[in-house]
């Protein structure tokens, strides 16, 4: 039997960070033998908030970097299809069909879209940004995916996909799978500033491609309990990003417990806590760095991977769009008109010959 399919992806707005890893990439790597995997580089989604010419010009470099990030994390290009969204024509078609099946109030209620508009300094909601989850549904349905591993911020969007697939099936007959969402072990990783989620656009990220010195610098600049102006003041662990990262990235649980206890009692300096975190994160990133060095030695490879993936995804996407149009009866309309029209043209040609 064919394997079930999985789809997820990222916007090519910059390099990937620890939040991507724990929110989604860890699941991708873990599931790649079990599922037929599709990873989309969602450049059309980038256009919903960033569409200046220079942003578009940056897509190629960012997309290549992203492929390198994926492969460095252990995503095997032989087992997965990595593709560029804007080059897959059927995505635009499926998106338009889905736009007819959801209401404006349903989309307007999603807090994530307002957050995105605010983060991008947009005073009014663009039509395209309101349609962000609809376009995501088009992506997920492109390979007719069954599973979508994403971070918590995307959970409500996948729910829209489920509603759209059900609505489509209800109106036109069982055609599309209703995909399940899978949230990562860390649903939302906080940023180094402790303010909100780690995000490539907010300057609060530790990148998977950061070298060990950069990691040290970023960790030592991290937000921590502000009331601790000296090491002997008891500190708060809860919600403290330094300890959140220790929990996630430091496998030495005894060390983490010891640091926590001493921190609570005011018996450890921030420098020691952060030094140990630096070591833990660097240990975590070392195997990724090692793979990256091997991949970067062959600069042409990521583009080949992206090319082959995009060709393969386009074929499947065309198939899906055709299935949907057939179910809707849209292909029938055109087939009949074109047959009649062609017949008439032929007749006219014969008369005027
Ligand atoms: P941008 O700042 O451009 O929105 P981003 O860093 O939020 O970028 P996306 O491309 O929007 O990244 O997200 C890609 C995937 O990674 C999504 O599945 C998202 O849920 C997940 N993800 C992103 N940031 C985090 C995070 N801090 N914690 C957990 N998951 C995350
Ligand atoms: Mg985002």
CSV table of C-alpha atoms and ligand atoms in Angstrom, one decimal:
chain,number,residue,atom,x,y,z
A,1,UNK,CA,0.0,0.0,0.0
A,2,UNK,CA,1.1,3.5,-0.7
A,3,UNK,CA,2.4,5.5,2.3
A,4,UNK,CA,0.3,8.3,3.7
A,5,UNK,CA,1.4,11.8,2.9
A,6,UNK,CA,2.7,14.6,5.1
A,7,UNK,CA,3.1,18.3,4.2
A,8,UNK,CA,4.5,21.2,6.0
A,9,UNK,CA,6.9,24.1,5.2
A,10,UNK,CA,8.3,27.5,6.0
A,11,UNK,CA,8.3,31.0,4.5
A,12,UNK,CA,11.6,31.9,2.9
A,13,UNK,CA,12.0,35.0,5.1
A,14,UNK,CA,15.3,34.0,6.6
A,15,UNK,CA,17.2,31.1,8.1
A,16,UNK,CA,15.6,28.5,10.3
A,17,UNK,CA,16.0,28.6,14.1
A,18,UNK,CA,15.6,26.5,17.2
A,19,UNK,CA,11.8,27.2,17.3
A,20,UNK,CA,11.4,25.6,13.8
A,21,UNK,CA,13.4,22.6,15.0
A,22,UNK,CA,11.4,21.8,18.1
A,23,UNK,CA,8.0,23.0,16.6
A,24,UNK,CA,8.1,21.1,13.3
A,25,UNK,CA,11.5,19.9,12.0
A,26,UNK,CA,12.0,17.3,14.7
A,27,UNK,CA,8.7,15.7,13.7
A,28,UNK,CA,9.6,15.9,10.0
A,29,UNK,CA,12.9,14.0,10.5
A,30,UNK,CA,11.2,11.4,12.8
A,31,UNK,CA,8.4,10.7,10.4
A,32,UNK,CA,10.2,10.7,7.1
A,33,UNK,CA,10.3,6.9,6.8
A,34,UNK,CA,6.7,6.5,7.8
A,35,UNK,CA,5.2,9.1,5.4
A,36,UNK,CA,5.7,10.4,1.9
A,37,UNK,CA,6.9,13.8,2.8
A,38,UNK,CA,6.4,17.1,1.1
A,39,UNK,CA,8.1,20.3,2.3
A,40,UNK,CA,7.0,23.5,0.8
A,41,UNK,CA,9.1,26.7,0.7
A,42,UNK,CA,6.1,29.0,0.9
A,43,UNK,CA,7.2,32.1,-1.0
A,44,UNK,CA,3.7,33.1,-2.0
A,45,UNK,CA,2.9,33.2,1.7
A,46,UNK,CA,5.8,35.6,2.2
A,47,UNK,CA,4.1,37.9,-0.3
A,48,UNK,CA,1.1,38.3,2.1
A,49,UNK,CA,3.3,40.6,4.3
A,50,UNK,CA,6.5,41.2,2.3
A,51,UNK,CA,6.1,41.9,-1.4
A,52,UNK,CA,8.7,44.6,-2.2
A,53,UNK,CA,10.9,43.8,-5.2
A,54,UNK,CA,13.9,43.4,-2.9
A,55,UNK,CA,12.0,40.9,-0.8
A,56,UNK,CA,11.2,38.9,-3.9
A,57,UNK,CA,14.8,39.1,-5.1
A,58,UNK,CA,15.9,37.6,-1.7
A,59,UNK,CA,13.7,34.4,-2.2
A,60,UNK,CA,16.3,32.5,-4.2
A,61,UNK,CA,19.1,32.9,-1.6
A,62,UNK,CA,16.7,32.2,1.3
A,63,UNK,CA,15.1,29.2,-0.4
A,64,UNK,CA,18.6,27.7,-1.0
A,65,UNK,CA,19.6,28.4,2.6
A,66,UNK,CA,16.4,26.7,3.8
A,67,UNK,CA,17.0,23.6,1.8
A,68,UNK,CA,20.5,23.5,3.3
A,69,UNK,CA,18.9,23.9,6.8
A,70,UNK,CA,16.5,21.0,6.1
A,71,UNK,CA,19.2,18.7,4.8
A,72,UNK,CA,21.5,19.6,7.7
A,73,UNK,CA,18.8,18.6,10.2
A,74,UNK,CA,18.7,15.1,8.6
A,75,UNK,CA,15.8,15.5,6.1
A,76,UNK,CA,16.7,13.0,3.3
A,77,UNK,CA,16.1,14.4,-0.2
A,78,UNK,CA,15.7,10.9,-1.5
A,79,UNK,CA,12.7,10.3,0.8
A,80,UNK,CA,11.0,13.7,0.5
A,81,UNK,CA,9.8,16.3,-2.0
A,82,UNK,CA,11.1,19.8,-1.3
A,83,UNK,CA,9.5,22.4,-3.5
A,84,UNK,CA,9.0,26.0,-4.3
A,85,UNK,CA,5.4,27.1,-3.9
A,86,UNK,CA,5.3,29.9,-6.5
A,87,UNK,CA,6.5,27.6,-9.3
A,88,UNK,CA,3.5,25.2,-8.8
A,89,UNK,CA,0.7,26.5,-10.9
A,90,UNK,CA,-2.1,24.4,-9.5
A,91,UNK,CA,-1.6,26.0,-6.1
A,92,UNK,CA,-3.1,29.2,-7.5
A,93,UNK,CA,-6.0,27.3,-8.9
A,94,UNK,CA,-6.8,25.3,-5.7
A,95,UNK,CA,-6.4,28.5,-3.7
A,96,UNK,CA,-9.1,30.2,-5.8
A,97,UNK,CA,-11.5,27.2,-5.5
A,98,UNK,CA,-11.1,27.2,-1.7
A,99,UNK,CA,-11.7,30.9,-1.5
A,100,UNK,CA,-15.3,30.3,-2.4
A,101,UNK,CA,-15.8,27.9,0.5
A,102,UNK,CA,-15.0,30.0,3.5
A,103,UNK,CA,-16.5,33.2,4.9
A,104,UNK,CA,-14.7,36.5,5.7
A,105,UNK,CA,-15.9,36.5,9.3
A,106,UNK,CA,-14.5,33.0,9.9
A,107,UNK,CA,-11.0,34.2,8.7
A,108,UNK,CA,-11.3,37.5,10.5
A,109,UNK,CA,-11.7,35.8,13.8
A,110,UNK,CA,-8.2,34.3,13.6
A,111,UNK,CA,-5.9,36.2,16.0
A,112,UNK,CA,-2.8,35.0,14.2
A,113,UNK,CA,-3.6,37.1,11.1
A,114,UNK,CA,-4.1,40.3,13.1
A,115,UNK,CA,-0.7,39.5,14.8
A,116,UNK,CA,1.0,39.1,11.5
A,117,UNK,CA,-0.5,42.4,10.2
A,118,UNK,CA,0.7,44.2,13.3
A,119,UNK,CA,4.2,42.6,13.1
A,120,UNK,CA,4.4,43.8,9.5
A,121,UNK,CA,3.3,47.3,10.4
A,122,UNK,CA,0.2,47.0,8.2
A,123,UNK,CA,-2.6,49.3,9.4
A,124,UNK,CA,-5.3,47.5,7.2
A,125,UNK,CA,-5.7,43.8,6.6
A,126,UNK,CA,-4.7,43.0,3.0
A,127,UNK,CA,-7.1,40.7,1.2
A,128,UNK,CA,-4.2,38.3,0.6
A,129,UNK,CA,-3.2,38.1,4.3
A,130,UNK,CA,-6.8,37.3,5.2
A,131,UNK,CA,-6.5,34.5,2.8
A,132,UNK,CA,-3.2,33.2,4.4
A,133,UNK,CA,-4.9,30.1,5.8
A,134,UNK,CA,-6.8,29.4,2.6
A,135,UNK,CA,-3.5,29.4,0.7
A,136,UNK,CA,-2.1,27.1,3.3
A,137,UNK,CA,-5.1,24.8,2.7
A,138,UNK,CA,-4.2,24.8,-1.0
A,139,UNK,CA,-0.7,23.8,-0.1
A,140,UNK,CA,-1.8,21.0,2.2
A,141,UNK,CA,-4.3,19.7,-0.3
A,142,UNK,CA,-1.8,20.0,-3.2
A,143,UNK,CA,-0.3,16.5,-2.4
A,144,UNK,CA,-3.6,15.5,-0.7
A,145,UNK,CA,-1.7,15.3,2.6
A,146,UNK,CA,-3.0,13.4,5.7
A,147,UNK,CA,-0.7,14.9,8.3
A,148,UNK,CA,0.6,18.4,8.9
A,149,UNK,CA,3.4,18.8,11.6
A,150,UNK,CA,3.5,22.5,12.6
A,151,UNK,CA,4.0,24.8,15.6
A,152,UNK,CA,1.2,25.8,17.8
A,153,UNK,CA,0.7,29.1,16.0
A,154,UNK,CA,-0.4,27.2,12.9
A,155,UNK,CA,-2.9,24.9,14.6
A,156,UNK,CA,-5.9,27.1,13.9
A,157,UNK,CA,-4.9,27.4,10.3
A,158,UNK,CA,-4.9,23.7,9.8
A,159,UNK,CA,-8.4,23.7,11.2
A,160,UNK,CA,-9.4,25.9,8.3
A,161,UNK,CA,-8.0,23.3,5.9
A,162,UNK,CA,-10.0,20.6,7.6
A,163,UNK,CA,-13.2,22.7,7.3
A,164,UNK,CA,-12.4,23.4,3.6
A,165,UNK,CA,-11.8,19.8,2.8
A,166,UNK,CA,-15.0,18.7,4.5
A,167,UNK,CA,-17.0,21.5,2.8
A,168,UNK,CA,-15.6,20.5,-0.6
A,169,UNK,CA,-16.4,16.9,0.0
A,170,UNK,CA,-19.9,17.8,1.2
A,171,UNK,CA,-20.6,19.9,-1.9
A,172,UNK,CA,-19.0,17.8,-4.6
A,173,UNK,CA,-18.5,14.3,-3.2
A,174,UNK,CA,-15.7,12.6,-1.3
A,175,UNK,CA,-12.5,13.8,-3.0
A,176,UNK,CA,-10.1,15.2,-0.5
A,177,UNK,CA,-8.5,13.8,2.7
A,178,UNK,CA,-9.2,15.8,5.9
A,179,UNK,CA,-5.7,16.2,7.3
A,180,UNK,CA,-4.7,15.9,10.9
A,181,UNK,CA,-2.5,18.4,12.7
A,182,UNK,CA,0.6,17.4,14.7
A,183,UNK,CA,2.1,19.9,17.1
A,184,UNK,CA,5.7,19.6,18.1
A,185,UNK,CA,7.0,18.6,21.6
A,186,UNK,CA,7.5,22.3,22.3
A,187,UNK,CA,4.4,23.9,20.8
A,188,UNK,CA,5.8,27.4,20.9
A,189,UNK,CA,9.4,28.1,21.7
A,190,UNK,CA,9.9,31.5,23.3
A,191,UNK,CA,12.4,33.9,21.8
A,192,UNK,CA,15.7,35.0,23.5
A,193,UNK,CA,14.0,38.2,24.5
A,194,UNK,CA,11.4,36.3,26.5
A,195,UNK,CA,8.6,38.3,24.9
A,196,UNK,CA,6.9,36.1,22.4
A,197,UNK,CA,7.7,33.2,20.1
A,198,UNK,CA,11.0,32.9,18.5
A,199,UNK,CA,10.7,34.2,15.0
A,200,UNK,CA,13.0,34.9,12.2
A,201,UNK,CA,11.5,38.3,11.6
A,202,UNK,CA,11.8,39.5,15.3
A,203,UNK,CA,15.6,39.3,15.9
A,204,UNK,CA,15.1,37.0,18.9
A,205,UNK,CA,16.2,33.7,17.3
A,206,UNK,CA,19.1,31.4,17.7
A,207,UNK,CA,19.7,30.1,14.1
A,208,UNK,CA,20.4,26.5,13.3
A,209,UNK,CA,23.3,27.9,11.2
A,210,UNK,CA,24.8,30.0,14.0
A,211,UNK,CA,28.4,29.2,15.0
A,212,UNK,CA,29.3,28.4,18.5
A,213,UNK,CA,30.6,32.0,19.3
A,214,UNK,CA,27.3,33.5,18.0
A,215,UNK,CA,25.3,31.1,20.2
A,216,UNK,CA,27.4,32.1,23.2
A,217,UNK,CA,26.8,35.8,22.5
A,218,UNK,CA,23.1,35.3,22.0
A,219,UNK,CA,22.7,33.1,25.1
A,220,UNK,CA,24.6,35.6,27.3
A,221,UNK,CA,22.4,38.4,26.0
A,222,UNK,CA,19.2,36.5,26.8
A,223,UNK,CA,16.4,37.9,28.8
A,224,UNK,CA,16.3,36.4,32.3
A,225,UNK,CA,14.7,37.2,35.7
A,226,UNK,CA,15.2,41.1,35.8
A,227,UNK,CA,15.0,41.3,39.6
A,228,UNK,CA,18.2,39.4,40.0
A,229,UNK,CA,20.7,42.3,39.9
A,230,UNK,CA,23.2,40.1,41.8
A,231,UNK,CA,23.7,36.3,42.0
A,232,UNK,CA,22.5,36.1,45.6
A,233,UNK,CA,19.0,37.3,44.9
A,234,UNK,CA,16.5,34.3,44.6
A,235,UNK,CA,15.3,34.0,41.0
A,236,UNK,CA,12.1,32.8,39.2
A,237,UNK,CA,12.3,29.8,37.0
A,238,UNK,CA,8.7,29.9,35.7
A,239,UNK,CA,8.5,31.6,32.3
A,240,UNK,CA,12.3,32.3,32.4
A,241,UNK,CA,13.5,31.7,28.8
A,242,UNK,CA,17.0,30.6,30.0
A,243,UNK,CA,15.4,27.7,32.0
A,244,UNK,CA,12.9,27.0,29.3
A,245,UNK,CA,15.8,26.4,26.9
A,246,UNK,CA,17.7,24.3,29.6
A,247,UNK,CA,14.6,22.1,29.8
A,248,UNK,CA,14.5,21.6,26.0
A,249,UNK,CA,18.1,21.5,25.0
A,250,UNK,CA,20.1,20.3,28.0
A,251,UNK,CA,19.9,16.5,28.2
A,252,UNK,CA,21.7,16.5,31.7
A,253,UNK,CA,18.5,16.6,33.8
A,254,UNK,CA,20.5,16.4,37.1
A,255,UNK,CA,22.5,19.5,36.1
A,256,UNK,CA,19.3,21.4,35.2
A,257,UNK,CA,17.6,20.5,38.5
A,258,UNK,CA,20.7,21.6,40.4
A,259,UNK,CA,20.8,24.9,38.5
A,260,UNK,CA,17.1,25.5,39.2
A,261,UNK,CA,17.4,24.8,42.9
A,262,UNK,CA,20.4,27.1,43.3
A,263,UNK,CA,18.8,29.8,41.2
A,264,UNK,CA,15.7,29.7,43.3
A,265,UNK,CA,17.8,30.1,46.4
A,266,UNK,CA,20.0,32.8,45.0
A,267,UNK,CA,23.1,30.6,45.0
A,268,UNK,CA,24.2,30.7,41.3
A,269,UNK,CA,25.2,33.4,39.0
A,270,UNK,CA,23.5,34.0,35.6
A,271,UNK,CA,26.9,33.5,33.9
A,272,UNK,CA,27.2,29.9,35.1
A,273,UNK,CA,23.6,29.2,34.1
A,274,UNK,CA,24.1,30.7,30.7
A,275,UNK,CA,27.5,29.1,30.2
A,276,UNK,CA,26.0,25.7,30.7
A,277,UNK,CA,23.1,26.5,28.4
A,278,UNK,CA,25.6,27.6,25.7
A,279,UNK,CA,27.3,24.2,26.0
A,280,UNK,CA,24.0,22.4,25.8
A,281,UNK,CA,22.8,24.3,22.7
A,282,UNK,CA,26.2,24.0,21.0
A,283,UNK,CA,26.2,20.2,21.6
A,284,UNK,CA,22.7,20.1,20.2
A,285,UNK,CA,23.8,22.0,17.1
A,286,UNK,CA,27.1,20.2,16.5
A,287,UNK,CA,25.8,17.3,14.4
A,288,UNK,CA,23.7,19.8,12.3
A,289,UNK,CA,26.8,21.9,11.8
A,290,UNK,CA,28.8,18.8,10.7
A,291,UNK,CA,26.2,17.9,8.1
A,292,UNK,CA,25.9,21.5,6.9
A,293,UNK,CA,29.7,21.6,6.2
A,294,UNK,CA,29.4,18.5,4.0
A,295,UNK,CA,26.3,19.9,2.1
A,296,UNK,CA,27.9,23.3,1.6
A,297,UNK,CA,30.8,21.8,-0.1
A,298,UNK,CA,28.5,21.1,-3.1
A,299,UNK,CA,26.7,24.4,-3.8
A,300,UNK,CA,24.7,23.1,-6.7
A,301,UNK,CA,23.1,20.3,-4.8
A,302,UNK,CA,20.3,22.3,-2.9
A,303,UNK,CA,19.1,23.8,-6.2
A,304,UNK,CA,19.0,20.4,-7.8
A,305,UNK,CA,16.9,19.1,-4.9
A,306,UNK,CA,14.6,22.0,-5.2
A,307,UNK,CA,14.3,21.6,-8.9
A,308,UNK,CA,13.5,17.9,-8.8
A,309,UNK,CA,11.0,18.4,-5.9
A,310,UNK,CA,9.2,21.3,-7.7
A,311,UNK,CA,8.8,19.2,-10.9
A,312,UNK,CA,7.4,16.3,-8.9
A,313,UNK,CA,5.1,18.4,-6.8
A,314,UNK,CA,3.8,20.2,-9.9
A,315,UNK,CA,2.7,16.9,-11.4
A,316,UNK,CA,0.9,15.8,-8.2
A,317,UNK,CA,-0.7,19.3,-7.9
A,318,UNK,CA,-2.0,19.2,-11.4
A,319,UNK,CA,-3.5,15.8,-10.7
A,320,UNK,CA,-5.2,17.2,-7.5
A,321,UNK,CA,-6.5,20.3,-9.3
A,322,UNK,CA,-8.0,18.1,-12.0
A,323,UNK,CA,-9.6,15.8,-9.5
A,324,UNK,CA,-11.2,18.8,-7.8
A,325,UNK,CA,-12.4,20.4,-11.0
A,326,UNK,CA,-13.8,17.1,-12.2
A,327,UNK,CA,-15.7,16.6,-8.9
A,328,UNK,CA,-17.1,20.1,-9.2
A,329,UNK,CA,-18.2,19.5,-12.8
A,330,UNK,CA,-16.0,22.4,-14.0
A,331,UNK,CA,-14.0,20.3,-16.5
A,332,UNK,CA,-17.2,19.1,-18.0
A,333,UNK,CA,-18.4,22.6,-18.7
A,334,UNK,CA,-15.2,23.4,-20.6
A,335,UNK,CA,-15.0,20.0,-22.3
A,336,UNK,CA,-18.5,20.4,-23.8
A,337,UNK,CA,-18.0,24.0,-24.9
A,338,UNK,CA,-14.6,23.3,-26.4
A,339,UNK,CA,-15.8,20.3,-28.3
A,340,UNK,CA,-18.8,22.2,-29.8
A,341,UNK,CA,-16.6,25.2,-30.5
A,342,UNK,CA,-13.9,23.2,-32.2
A,343,UNK,CA,-16.5,21.3,-34.4
A,344,UNK,CA,-17.9,24.6,-35.5
A,345,UNK,CA,-14.5,26.1,-36.3
A,346,UNK,CA,-13.7,23.0,-38.4
A,347,UNK,CA,-17.0,23.3,-40.3
A,348,UNK,CA,-16.3,27.0,-41.0
A,349,UNK,CA,-12.8,26.2,-42.2
A,350,UNK,CA,-14.3,23.6,-44.7
A,351,UNK,CA,-16.9,26.1,-46.0
A,352,UNK,CA,-14.4,28.9,-46.5
A,353,UNK,CA,-11.7,26.6,-48.0
B,1,LIG,P1,8.2,34.7,10.2
B,1,LIG,O1,8.8,35.5,11.3
B,1,LIG,O2,8.6,35.0,8.8
B,1,LIG,O3,6.7,34.4,10.4
B,1,LIG,P2,8.6,32.2,11.6
B,1,LIG,O4,9.9,32.2,12.3
B,1,LIG,O5,7.4,32.5,12.3
B,1,LIG,O6,8.9,33.2,10.4
B,1,LIG,P3,7.3,30.4,9.8
B,1,LIG,O7,7.9,30.2,8.5
B,1,LIG,O8,6.1,31.4,10.0
B,1,LIG,O9,8.5,30.9,10.8
B,1,LIG,O10,6.9,29.0,10.5
B,1,LIG,C1,7.3,27.8,9.9
B,1,LIG,C2,7.0,26.6,10.8
B,1,LIG,O11,7.7,26.7,12.1
B,1,LIG,C3,5.5,26.6,11.3
B,1,LIG,O12,5.1,25.3,11.4
B,1,LIG,C4,5.5,27.3,12.6
B,1,LIG,O13,4.4,26.9,13.4
B,1,LIG,C5,6.8,26.7,13.2
B,1,LIG,N1,7.4,27.7,14.1
B,1,LIG,C6,7.9,28.9,13.8
B,1,LIG,N2,8.4,29.5,15.0
B,1,LIG,C7,8.2,28.6,16.0
B,1,LIG,C8,8.5,28.7,17.4
B,1,LIG,N3,9.0,29.7,18.0
B,1,LIG,N4,8.1,27.6,18.1
B,1,LIG,C9,7.5,26.5,17.6
B,1,LIG,N5,7.2,26.4,16.3
B,1,LIG,C10,7.6,27.4,15.5
B,2,LIG,MG1,5.5,32.9,11.3
